[in-house]
Amino acid sequence: MVAIFLSRAAPKKSAMKQSHLFTKTRKEAPTDEVAQNAKLLIRAGYIHKEMAGVYAYLPLGLRVQNKIKQIVREEMDAIGGQELIMTALQSKELWEKTKRWSDEVVDVWFKTNLKTGGEVGLGWSHEEPIAEMMKGYISSFRDLPIFVYQFQTKLRNEVRAKSGILRGREFVMKDMYSFCLDEADHTAFYNRTIDAYMRVYHRLGIGEDTFVTFAAGGAFTKFSHEFQTIAETGEDVIYIHRAKKIAVNKEVLNDETLKNLGVSRSELEEVKTAEVGNIFNFGTQKSEDLGLSYKNEKGEAIPVWMGSYGIGITRVMGLLAEKFSDEKGIVWPESVAPFRVHLVSIVGANGEAVKKEAEKLYQTLTDKGIEVLYDDRDLRPGEKFADSDLIGIPTRVVISEKTMKEGKLEIKDRKTGTVSMLSESDLFKLL
Ligand code: ATP
Ligand code: MG
């Protein structure tokens, strides 16, 4: 029995044979798809289009999504965040309390009816439910501060869903909420979050192109902060000062803002961007509306100071696919690539030796915990290389009769296109 179990043990998560991967690459994206990110991701087999603005994440795509989440998770945990997950179905009565159930106020609601009567909303945001829930956990000043976050599928009835996964009707967001004693505590956490967000974007490879941007919104302060990344196909326009790392959204670009920031309009450059994150100071407005308060040392009831902090996980994935791509396909940054190595065997007439050698290297990589996708399929070299370029794994390792004769491996760096012949030990040094 034991032997049978062992032989059937699931392959390690870090390794996969391409012959086992059910997805295939495609020459053409669906004709109704206009967004570059979705075209690339569909062709390479990362996502499946269910309908406009609604995409499924296939094995390769899920690996990328999980890597992005993990980076975000580590940085949120590092500033004291506690992960939870709220519900997708939400109470109408709750949103009525803050006057946000109405479609005139919130224009992205999906709503549905219960068979037993009554309406529920499909979560487009979780500010209200999470604040309401916290009433059960916050009573004294000793309970604060609290920082909670989740990765949640948000449902929004977006009017335009033509940007692929940059704007989904169903998409994954990381949303965090802070519950603080007062403005000073809130501000300290808010500023720590800005730093944590920038660490996230740097780890994702877009730190240099991402600007903390003054934008409208925020109950008590005039501003909210958006995190905007320069992108050809971005839907937003912002004004930046590259050297001073100052950025202002069009909506708040006025004399007063410019004066406060100490820059003049002529110093600013107009750029197209995608909003990859957004953070808000709610003040005590929402707490007052919902009756979320704590007792201070004197026993007085004080409304909790709240903030909210979002990152568009799937939007970031689409942005990376678009930003890091060339005419051949995607060029993933190492930190989010589905695998570290794409091992490709080129099997000619006397293929057995090559197969054996490739199999051996696959095993060694797996044992070392290096994530590897092994293209073990019986296809022409040209097809395998084109697929490899399209999928976009950082390092391609080719084993063929030619490389075996030389006693080396052919290594191609997807980003630079550089090809080199390395020994196995040099490959491991490189990795
Ligand atoms: P936008 O102005 O782009 O509609 P928003 O202001 O509605 O964004 P928030 O509600 O603050 O966005 O959501 C937090 C983050 O979630 C955004 O910064 C963005 O990265 C992401 N996001 C928002 N809407 C979508 C969507 N429809 N599809 C994918 N990601 C989204
Ligand atoms: Mg929106």
mmCIF file of C-alpha atoms and ligand atoms in Angstrom, residues 107-108 156 158 167 171 275 315, ligand 2:
data_model
loop_
_atom_site.group_PDB
_atom_site.id
_atom_site.type_symbol
_atom_site.label_atom_id
_atom_site.label_comp_id
_atom_site.label_asym_id
_atom_site.label_seq_id
_atom_site.Cartn_x
_atom_site.Cartn_y
_atom_site.Cartn_z
ATOM 1 C CA ASP A 107 -23.105 53.217 -9.546
ATOM 2 C CA VAL A 108 -21.380 49.813 -9.604
ATOM 3 C CA ARG A 156 -18.628 45.765 -9.732
ATOM 4 C CA GLU A 158 -18.461 48.651 -14.404
ATOM 5 C CA ARG A 167 -10.850 46.713 -15.237
ATOM 6 C CA PHE A 171 -11.583 41.134 -9.859
ATOM 7 C CA GLU A 275 -4.116 53.188 -10.627
ATOM 8 C CA ARG A 315 -5.067 44.853 -12.238
HETATM 9 MG MG MG B 2 -13.923 52.427 -9.778
#
